[in-house]
PDB file of C-alpha atoms in Angstrom:
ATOM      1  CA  UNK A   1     149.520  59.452  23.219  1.00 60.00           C
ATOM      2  CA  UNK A   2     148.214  59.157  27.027  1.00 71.00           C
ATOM      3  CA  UNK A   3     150.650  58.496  29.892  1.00 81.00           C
ATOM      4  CA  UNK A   4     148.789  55.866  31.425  1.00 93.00           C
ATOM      5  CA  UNK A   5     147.787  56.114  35.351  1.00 95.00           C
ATOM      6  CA  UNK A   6     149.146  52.690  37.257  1.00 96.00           C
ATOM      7  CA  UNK A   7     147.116  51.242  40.180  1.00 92.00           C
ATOM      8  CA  UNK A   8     147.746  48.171  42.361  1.00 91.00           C
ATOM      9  CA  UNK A   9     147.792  45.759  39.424  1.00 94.00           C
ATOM     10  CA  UNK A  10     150.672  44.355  38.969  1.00 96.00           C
ATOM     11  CA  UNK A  11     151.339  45.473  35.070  1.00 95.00           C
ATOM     12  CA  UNK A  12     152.498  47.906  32.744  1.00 97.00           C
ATOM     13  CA  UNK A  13     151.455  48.994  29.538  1.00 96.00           C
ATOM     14  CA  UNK A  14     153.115  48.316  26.284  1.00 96.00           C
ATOM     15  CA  UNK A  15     156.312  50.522  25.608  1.00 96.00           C
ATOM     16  CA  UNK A  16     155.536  51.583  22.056  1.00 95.00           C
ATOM     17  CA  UNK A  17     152.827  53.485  23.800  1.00 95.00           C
ATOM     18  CA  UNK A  18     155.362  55.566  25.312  1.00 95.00           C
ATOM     19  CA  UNK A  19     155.588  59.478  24.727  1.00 95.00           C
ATOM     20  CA  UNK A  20     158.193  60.428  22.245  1.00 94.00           C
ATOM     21  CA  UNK A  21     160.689  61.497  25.365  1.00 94.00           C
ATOM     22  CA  UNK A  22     160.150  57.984  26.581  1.00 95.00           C
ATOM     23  CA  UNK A  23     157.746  58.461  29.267  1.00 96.00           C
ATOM     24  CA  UNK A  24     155.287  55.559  29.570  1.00 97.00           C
ATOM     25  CA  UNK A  25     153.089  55.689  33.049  1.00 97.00           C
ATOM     26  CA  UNK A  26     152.823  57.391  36.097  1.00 97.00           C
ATOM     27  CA  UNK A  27     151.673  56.071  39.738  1.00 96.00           C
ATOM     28  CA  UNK A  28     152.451  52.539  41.157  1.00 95.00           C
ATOM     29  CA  UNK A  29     154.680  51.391  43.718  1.00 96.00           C
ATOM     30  CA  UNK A  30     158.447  50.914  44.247  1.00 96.00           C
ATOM     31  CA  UNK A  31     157.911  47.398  45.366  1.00 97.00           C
ATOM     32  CA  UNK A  32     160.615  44.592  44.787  1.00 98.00           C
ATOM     33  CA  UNK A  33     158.100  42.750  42.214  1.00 98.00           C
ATOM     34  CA  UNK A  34     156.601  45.914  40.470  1.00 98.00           C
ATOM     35  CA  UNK A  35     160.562  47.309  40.015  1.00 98.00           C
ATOM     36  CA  UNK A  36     161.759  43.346  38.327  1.00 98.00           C
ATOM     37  CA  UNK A  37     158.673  43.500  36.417  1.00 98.00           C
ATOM     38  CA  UNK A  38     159.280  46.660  35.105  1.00 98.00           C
ATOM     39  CA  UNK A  39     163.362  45.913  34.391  1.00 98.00           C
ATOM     40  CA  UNK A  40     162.297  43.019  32.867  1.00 97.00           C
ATOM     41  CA  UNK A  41     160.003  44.793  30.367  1.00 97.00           C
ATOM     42  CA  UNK A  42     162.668  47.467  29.963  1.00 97.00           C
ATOM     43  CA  UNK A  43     161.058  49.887  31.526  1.00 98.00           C
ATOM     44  CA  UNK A  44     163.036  51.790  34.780  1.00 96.00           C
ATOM     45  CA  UNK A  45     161.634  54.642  37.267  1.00 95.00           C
ATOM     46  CA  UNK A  46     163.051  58.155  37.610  1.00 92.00           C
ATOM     47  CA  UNK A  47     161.445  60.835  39.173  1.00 88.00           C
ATOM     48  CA  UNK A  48     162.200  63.700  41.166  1.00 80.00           C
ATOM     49  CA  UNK A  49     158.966  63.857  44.184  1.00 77.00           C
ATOM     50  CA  UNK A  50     155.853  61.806  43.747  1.00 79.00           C
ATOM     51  CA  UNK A  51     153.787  60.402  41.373  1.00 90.00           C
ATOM     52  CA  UNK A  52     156.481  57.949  40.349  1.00 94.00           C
ATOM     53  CA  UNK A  53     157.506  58.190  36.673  1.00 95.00           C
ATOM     54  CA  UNK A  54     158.096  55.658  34.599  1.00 97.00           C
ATOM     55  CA  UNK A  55     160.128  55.522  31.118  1.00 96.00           C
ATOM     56  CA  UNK A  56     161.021  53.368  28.416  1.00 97.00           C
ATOM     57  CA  UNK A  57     163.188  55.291  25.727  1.00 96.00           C
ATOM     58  CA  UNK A  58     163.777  55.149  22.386  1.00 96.00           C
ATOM     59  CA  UNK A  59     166.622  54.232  21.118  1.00 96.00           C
ATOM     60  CA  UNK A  60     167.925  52.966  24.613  1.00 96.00           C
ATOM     61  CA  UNK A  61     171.901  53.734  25.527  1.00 97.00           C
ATOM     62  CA  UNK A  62     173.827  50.425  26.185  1.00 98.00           C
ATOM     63  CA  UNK A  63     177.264  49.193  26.066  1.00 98.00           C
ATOM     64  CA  UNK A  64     178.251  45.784  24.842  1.00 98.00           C
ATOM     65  CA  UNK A  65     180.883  44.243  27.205  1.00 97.00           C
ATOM     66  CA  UNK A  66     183.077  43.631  23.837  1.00 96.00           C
ATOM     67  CA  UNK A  67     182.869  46.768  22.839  1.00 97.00           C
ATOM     68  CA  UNK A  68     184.228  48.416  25.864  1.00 98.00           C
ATOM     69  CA  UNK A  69     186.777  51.383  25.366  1.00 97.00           C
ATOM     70  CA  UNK A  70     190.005  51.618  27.632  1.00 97.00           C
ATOM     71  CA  UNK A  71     191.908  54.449  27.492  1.00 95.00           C
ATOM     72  CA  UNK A  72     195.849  54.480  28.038  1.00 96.00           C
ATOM     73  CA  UNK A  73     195.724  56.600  31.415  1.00 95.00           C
ATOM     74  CA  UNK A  74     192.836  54.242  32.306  1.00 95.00           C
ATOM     75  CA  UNK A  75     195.046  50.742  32.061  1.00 97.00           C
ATOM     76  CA  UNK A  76     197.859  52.918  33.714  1.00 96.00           C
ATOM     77  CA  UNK A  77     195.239  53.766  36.449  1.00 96.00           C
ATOM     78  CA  UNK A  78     194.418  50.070  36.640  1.00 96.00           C
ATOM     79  CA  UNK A  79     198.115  48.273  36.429  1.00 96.00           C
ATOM     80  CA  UNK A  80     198.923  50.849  39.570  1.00 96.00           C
ATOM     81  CA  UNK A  81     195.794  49.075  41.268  1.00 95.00           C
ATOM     82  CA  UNK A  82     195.488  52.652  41.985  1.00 95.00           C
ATOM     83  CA  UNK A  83     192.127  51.784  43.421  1.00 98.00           C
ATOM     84  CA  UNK A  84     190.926  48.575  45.223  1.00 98.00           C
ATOM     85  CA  UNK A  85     187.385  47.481  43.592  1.00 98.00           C
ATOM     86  CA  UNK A  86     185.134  45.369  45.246  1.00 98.00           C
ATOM     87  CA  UNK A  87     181.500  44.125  44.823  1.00 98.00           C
ATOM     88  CA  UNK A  88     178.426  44.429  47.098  1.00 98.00           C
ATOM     89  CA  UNK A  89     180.865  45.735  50.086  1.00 98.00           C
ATOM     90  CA  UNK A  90     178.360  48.420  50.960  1.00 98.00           C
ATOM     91  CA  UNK A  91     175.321  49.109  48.389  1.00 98.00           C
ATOM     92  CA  UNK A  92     173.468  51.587  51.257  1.00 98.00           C
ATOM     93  CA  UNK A  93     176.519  53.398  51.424  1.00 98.00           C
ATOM     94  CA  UNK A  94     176.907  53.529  47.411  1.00 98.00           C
ATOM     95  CA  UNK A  95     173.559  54.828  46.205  1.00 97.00           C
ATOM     96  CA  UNK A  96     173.716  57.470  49.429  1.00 96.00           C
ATOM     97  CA  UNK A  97     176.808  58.725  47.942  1.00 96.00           C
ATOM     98  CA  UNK A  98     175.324  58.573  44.285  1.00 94.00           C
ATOM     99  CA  UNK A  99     172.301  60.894  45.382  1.00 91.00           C
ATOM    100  CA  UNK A 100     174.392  63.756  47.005  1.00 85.00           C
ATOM    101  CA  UNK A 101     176.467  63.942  44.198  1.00 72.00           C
ATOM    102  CA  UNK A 102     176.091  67.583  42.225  1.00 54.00           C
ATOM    103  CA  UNK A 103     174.660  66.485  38.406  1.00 46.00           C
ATOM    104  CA  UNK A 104     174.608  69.440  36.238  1.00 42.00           C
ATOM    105  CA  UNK A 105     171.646  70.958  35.049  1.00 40.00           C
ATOM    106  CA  UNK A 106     169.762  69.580  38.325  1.00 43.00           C
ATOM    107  CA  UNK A 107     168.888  71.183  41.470  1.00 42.00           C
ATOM    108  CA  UNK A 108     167.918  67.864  42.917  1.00 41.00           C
ATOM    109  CA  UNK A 109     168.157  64.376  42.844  1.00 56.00           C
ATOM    110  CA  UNK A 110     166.001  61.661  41.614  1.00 72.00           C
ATOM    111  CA  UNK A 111     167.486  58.690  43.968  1.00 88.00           C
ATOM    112  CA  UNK A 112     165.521  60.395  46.896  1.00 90.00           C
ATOM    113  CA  UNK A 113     165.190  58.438  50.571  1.00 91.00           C
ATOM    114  CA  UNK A 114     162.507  56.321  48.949  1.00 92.00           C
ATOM    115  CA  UNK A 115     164.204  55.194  46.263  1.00 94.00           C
ATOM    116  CA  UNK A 116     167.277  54.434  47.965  1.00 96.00           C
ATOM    117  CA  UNK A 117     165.149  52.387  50.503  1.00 97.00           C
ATOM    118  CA  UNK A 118     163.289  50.401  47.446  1.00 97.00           C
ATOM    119  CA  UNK A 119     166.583  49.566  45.806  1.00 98.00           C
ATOM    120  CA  UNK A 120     168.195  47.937  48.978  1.00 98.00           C
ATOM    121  CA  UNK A 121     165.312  45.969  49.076  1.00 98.00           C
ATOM    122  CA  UNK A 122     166.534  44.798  45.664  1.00 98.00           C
ATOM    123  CA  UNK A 123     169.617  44.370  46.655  1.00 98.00           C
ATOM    124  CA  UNK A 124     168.609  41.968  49.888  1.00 98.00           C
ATOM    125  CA  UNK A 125     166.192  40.373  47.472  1.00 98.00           C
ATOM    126  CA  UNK A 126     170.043  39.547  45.428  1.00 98.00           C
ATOM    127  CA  UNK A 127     169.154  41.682  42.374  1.00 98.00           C
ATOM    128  CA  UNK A 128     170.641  45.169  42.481  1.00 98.00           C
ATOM    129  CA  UNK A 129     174.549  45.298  43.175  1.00 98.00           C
ATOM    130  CA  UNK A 130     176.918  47.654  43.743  1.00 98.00           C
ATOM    131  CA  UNK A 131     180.978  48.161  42.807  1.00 98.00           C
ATOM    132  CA  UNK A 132     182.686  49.876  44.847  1.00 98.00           C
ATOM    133  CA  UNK A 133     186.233  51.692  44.530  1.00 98.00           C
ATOM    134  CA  UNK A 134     188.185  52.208  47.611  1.00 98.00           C
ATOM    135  CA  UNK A 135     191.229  54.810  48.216  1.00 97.00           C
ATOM    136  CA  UNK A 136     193.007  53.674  51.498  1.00 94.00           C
ATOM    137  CA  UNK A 137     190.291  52.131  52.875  1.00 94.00           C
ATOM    138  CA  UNK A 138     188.084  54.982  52.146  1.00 97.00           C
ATOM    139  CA  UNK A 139     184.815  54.536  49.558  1.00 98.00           C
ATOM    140  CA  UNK A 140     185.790  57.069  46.608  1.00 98.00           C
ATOM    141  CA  UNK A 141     183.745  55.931  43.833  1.00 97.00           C
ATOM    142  CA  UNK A 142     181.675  53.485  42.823  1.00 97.00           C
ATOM    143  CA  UNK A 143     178.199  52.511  40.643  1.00 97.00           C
ATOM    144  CA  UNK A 144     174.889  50.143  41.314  1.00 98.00           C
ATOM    145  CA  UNK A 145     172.444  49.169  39.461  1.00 97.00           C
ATOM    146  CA  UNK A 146     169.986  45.716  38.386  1.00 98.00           C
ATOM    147  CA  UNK A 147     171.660  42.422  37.523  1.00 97.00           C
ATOM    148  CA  UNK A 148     168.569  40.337  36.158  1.00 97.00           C
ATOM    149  CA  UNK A 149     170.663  37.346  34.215  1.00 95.00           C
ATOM    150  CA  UNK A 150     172.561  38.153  31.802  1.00 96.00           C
ATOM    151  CA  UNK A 151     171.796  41.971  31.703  1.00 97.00           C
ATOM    152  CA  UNK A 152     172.707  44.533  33.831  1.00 98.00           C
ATOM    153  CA  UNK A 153     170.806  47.920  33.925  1.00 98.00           C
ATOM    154  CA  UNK A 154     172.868  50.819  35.224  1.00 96.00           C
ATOM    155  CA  UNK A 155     171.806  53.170  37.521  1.00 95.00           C
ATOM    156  CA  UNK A 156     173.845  55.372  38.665  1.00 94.00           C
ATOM    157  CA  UNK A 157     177.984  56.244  39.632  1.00 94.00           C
ATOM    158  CA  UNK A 158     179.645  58.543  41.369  1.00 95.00           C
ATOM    159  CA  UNK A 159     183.226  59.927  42.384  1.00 95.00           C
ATOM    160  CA  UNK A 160     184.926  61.811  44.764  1.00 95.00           C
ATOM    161  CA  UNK A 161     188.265  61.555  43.341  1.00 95.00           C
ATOM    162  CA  UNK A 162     188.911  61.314  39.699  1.00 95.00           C
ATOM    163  CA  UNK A 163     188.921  58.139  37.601  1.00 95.00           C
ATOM    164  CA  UNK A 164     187.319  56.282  40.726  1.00 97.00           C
ATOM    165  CA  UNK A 165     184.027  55.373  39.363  1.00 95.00           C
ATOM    166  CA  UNK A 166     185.546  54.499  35.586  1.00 96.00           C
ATOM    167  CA  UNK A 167     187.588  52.030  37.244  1.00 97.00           C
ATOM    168  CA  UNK A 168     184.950  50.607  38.813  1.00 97.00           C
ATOM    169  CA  UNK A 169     183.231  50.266  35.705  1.00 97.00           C
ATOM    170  CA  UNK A 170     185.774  49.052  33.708  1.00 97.00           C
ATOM    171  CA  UNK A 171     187.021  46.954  36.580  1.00 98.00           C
ATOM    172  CA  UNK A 172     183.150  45.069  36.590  1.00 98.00           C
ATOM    173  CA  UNK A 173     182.437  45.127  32.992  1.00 97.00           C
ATOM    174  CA  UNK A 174     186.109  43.101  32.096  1.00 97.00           C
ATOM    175  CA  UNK A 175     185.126  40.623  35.253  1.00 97.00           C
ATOM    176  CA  UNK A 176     181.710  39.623  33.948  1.00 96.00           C
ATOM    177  CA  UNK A 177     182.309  40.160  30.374  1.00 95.00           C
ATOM    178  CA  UNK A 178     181.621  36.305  29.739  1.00 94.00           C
ATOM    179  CA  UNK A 179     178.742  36.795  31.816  1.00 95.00           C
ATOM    180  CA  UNK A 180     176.848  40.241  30.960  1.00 96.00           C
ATOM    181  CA  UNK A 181     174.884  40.449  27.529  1.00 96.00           C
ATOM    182  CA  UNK A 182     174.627  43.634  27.802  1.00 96.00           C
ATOM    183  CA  UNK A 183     174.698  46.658  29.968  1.00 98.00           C
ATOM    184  CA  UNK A 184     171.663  49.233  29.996  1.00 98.00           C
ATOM    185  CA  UNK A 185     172.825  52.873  30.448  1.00 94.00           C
ATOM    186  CA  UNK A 186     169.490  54.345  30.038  1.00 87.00           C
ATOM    187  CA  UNK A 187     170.073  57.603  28.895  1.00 82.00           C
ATOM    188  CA  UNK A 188     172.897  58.994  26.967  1.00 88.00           C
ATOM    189  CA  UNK A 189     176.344  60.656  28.922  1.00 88.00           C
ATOM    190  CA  UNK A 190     179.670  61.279  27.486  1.00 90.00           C
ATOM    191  CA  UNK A 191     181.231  59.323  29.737  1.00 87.00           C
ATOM    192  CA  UNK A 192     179.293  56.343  28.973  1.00 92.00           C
ATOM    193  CA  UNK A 193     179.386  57.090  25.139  1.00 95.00           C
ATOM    194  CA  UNK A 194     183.559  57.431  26.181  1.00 94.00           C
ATOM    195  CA  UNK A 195     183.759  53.979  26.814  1.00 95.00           C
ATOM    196  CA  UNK A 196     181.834  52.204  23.843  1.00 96.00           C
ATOM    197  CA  UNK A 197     177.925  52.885  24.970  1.00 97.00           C
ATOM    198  CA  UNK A 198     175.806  53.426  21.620  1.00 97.00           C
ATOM    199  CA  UNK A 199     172.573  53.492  20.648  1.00 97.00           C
ATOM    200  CA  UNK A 200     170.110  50.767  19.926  1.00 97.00           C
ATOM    201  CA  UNK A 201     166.189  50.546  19.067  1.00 97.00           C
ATOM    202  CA  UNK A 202     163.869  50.081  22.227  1.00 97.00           C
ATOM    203  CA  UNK A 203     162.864  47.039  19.675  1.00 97.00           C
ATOM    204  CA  UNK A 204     166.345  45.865  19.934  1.00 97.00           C
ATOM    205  CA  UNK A 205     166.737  46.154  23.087  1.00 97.00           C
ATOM    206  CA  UNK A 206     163.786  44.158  24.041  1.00 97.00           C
ATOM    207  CA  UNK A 207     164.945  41.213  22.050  1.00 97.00           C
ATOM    208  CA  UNK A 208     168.580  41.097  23.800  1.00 96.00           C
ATOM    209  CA  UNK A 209     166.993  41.567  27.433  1.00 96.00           C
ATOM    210  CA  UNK A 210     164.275  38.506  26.746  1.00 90.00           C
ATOM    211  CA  UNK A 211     165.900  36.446  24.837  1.00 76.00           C
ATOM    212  CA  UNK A 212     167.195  33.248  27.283  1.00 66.00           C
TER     213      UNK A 212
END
């Protein structure tokens, strides 16, 4: 199938043209409207250096709040209050520390200056949020990502001490558990898989993030 070309018009094409690695069109903007649009459609961007990508998998990786896994060490982690957790404290500082964090099997990373810069747009605009996990008083861990109603598509964590970003997680997904739907994870990671992220069809998956 072709990887469609975007332009200035506002619009994407339909996922099930995608490639069979998910990939779905190339060009476009990183603007505030283009990125909801494209969230909303289940579509996200990732890309190393210009033309953006964009990507719509299938199956799609996504946790259930109720069927989050807690380890032992983790609730031991969390009854210390080992780490203080907070939300929105400082998204700029966040997603910086999420793109110089080593990933294996990548040289680079994909939430270049651009990105980062689109995605605190989203995050004035009251969209994207951050969690944050704080060692005496200094950031440690923490995750962002898209909060569109009851869906929230994760972007990216990181820590610099261990167990900081899991508690983050955990710490967010058992505070809006009545809230959430569902959370996105995109792609498949241990860690994710860890906690009680599976697979569902992109068809799936398109139901849950429009219905109401």
């Amino acid at each position: 199938m072709p990887v469609f070309r975007l332009n200035k018009q506002l619009l994407f094409p339909p996922v099930h043209l995608a490639e069979p690695d998910g990939l779905l069109a190339v060009g476009g903007d990183l603007s505030v409207e283009r990125l909801l649009l494209a969230y909303r459609s289940g579509i996200f961007p990732w890309f190393d250096e210009r033309p953006i990508l964009w990507w719509s998998p299938d199956p799609r990786f996504v946790l259930f709040p109720a069927d989050l896994k807690v380890s032992s060490s983790m609730k031991q982690v969390l009854r210390r209050q080992q780490f203080r957790i907070t939300y929105n404290a400082d998204f700029p500082a966040v997603i910086a520390r999420c793109s110089r964090i080593p990933r294996r099997g990548q040289d680079s990373t994909w939430i270049t200056a651009e990105m980062q810069q689109a995605y605190i747009r989203l995050h004035q605009a009251g969209y994207a949020m951050s969690v944050e996990s704080w060692l005496d008083d200094q950031l440690v861990g923490g995750l962002y990502g898209v909060k569109i109603g009851p869906c929230f598509f994760g972007e990216s964590m990181f820590a610099a001490v261990s167990n900081a970003s899991k508690a983050a997680f955990v710490t967010f997904v058992q505070a809006y558990a009545k809230e959430l739907k569902l959370i996105d994870c995109q792609v498949e990671t241990e860690h994710l898989a860890s906690l009680g992220a599976g697979f569902i069809s992109r068809e799936t998956f398109l139901d849950l993030i429009q219905e109401p």
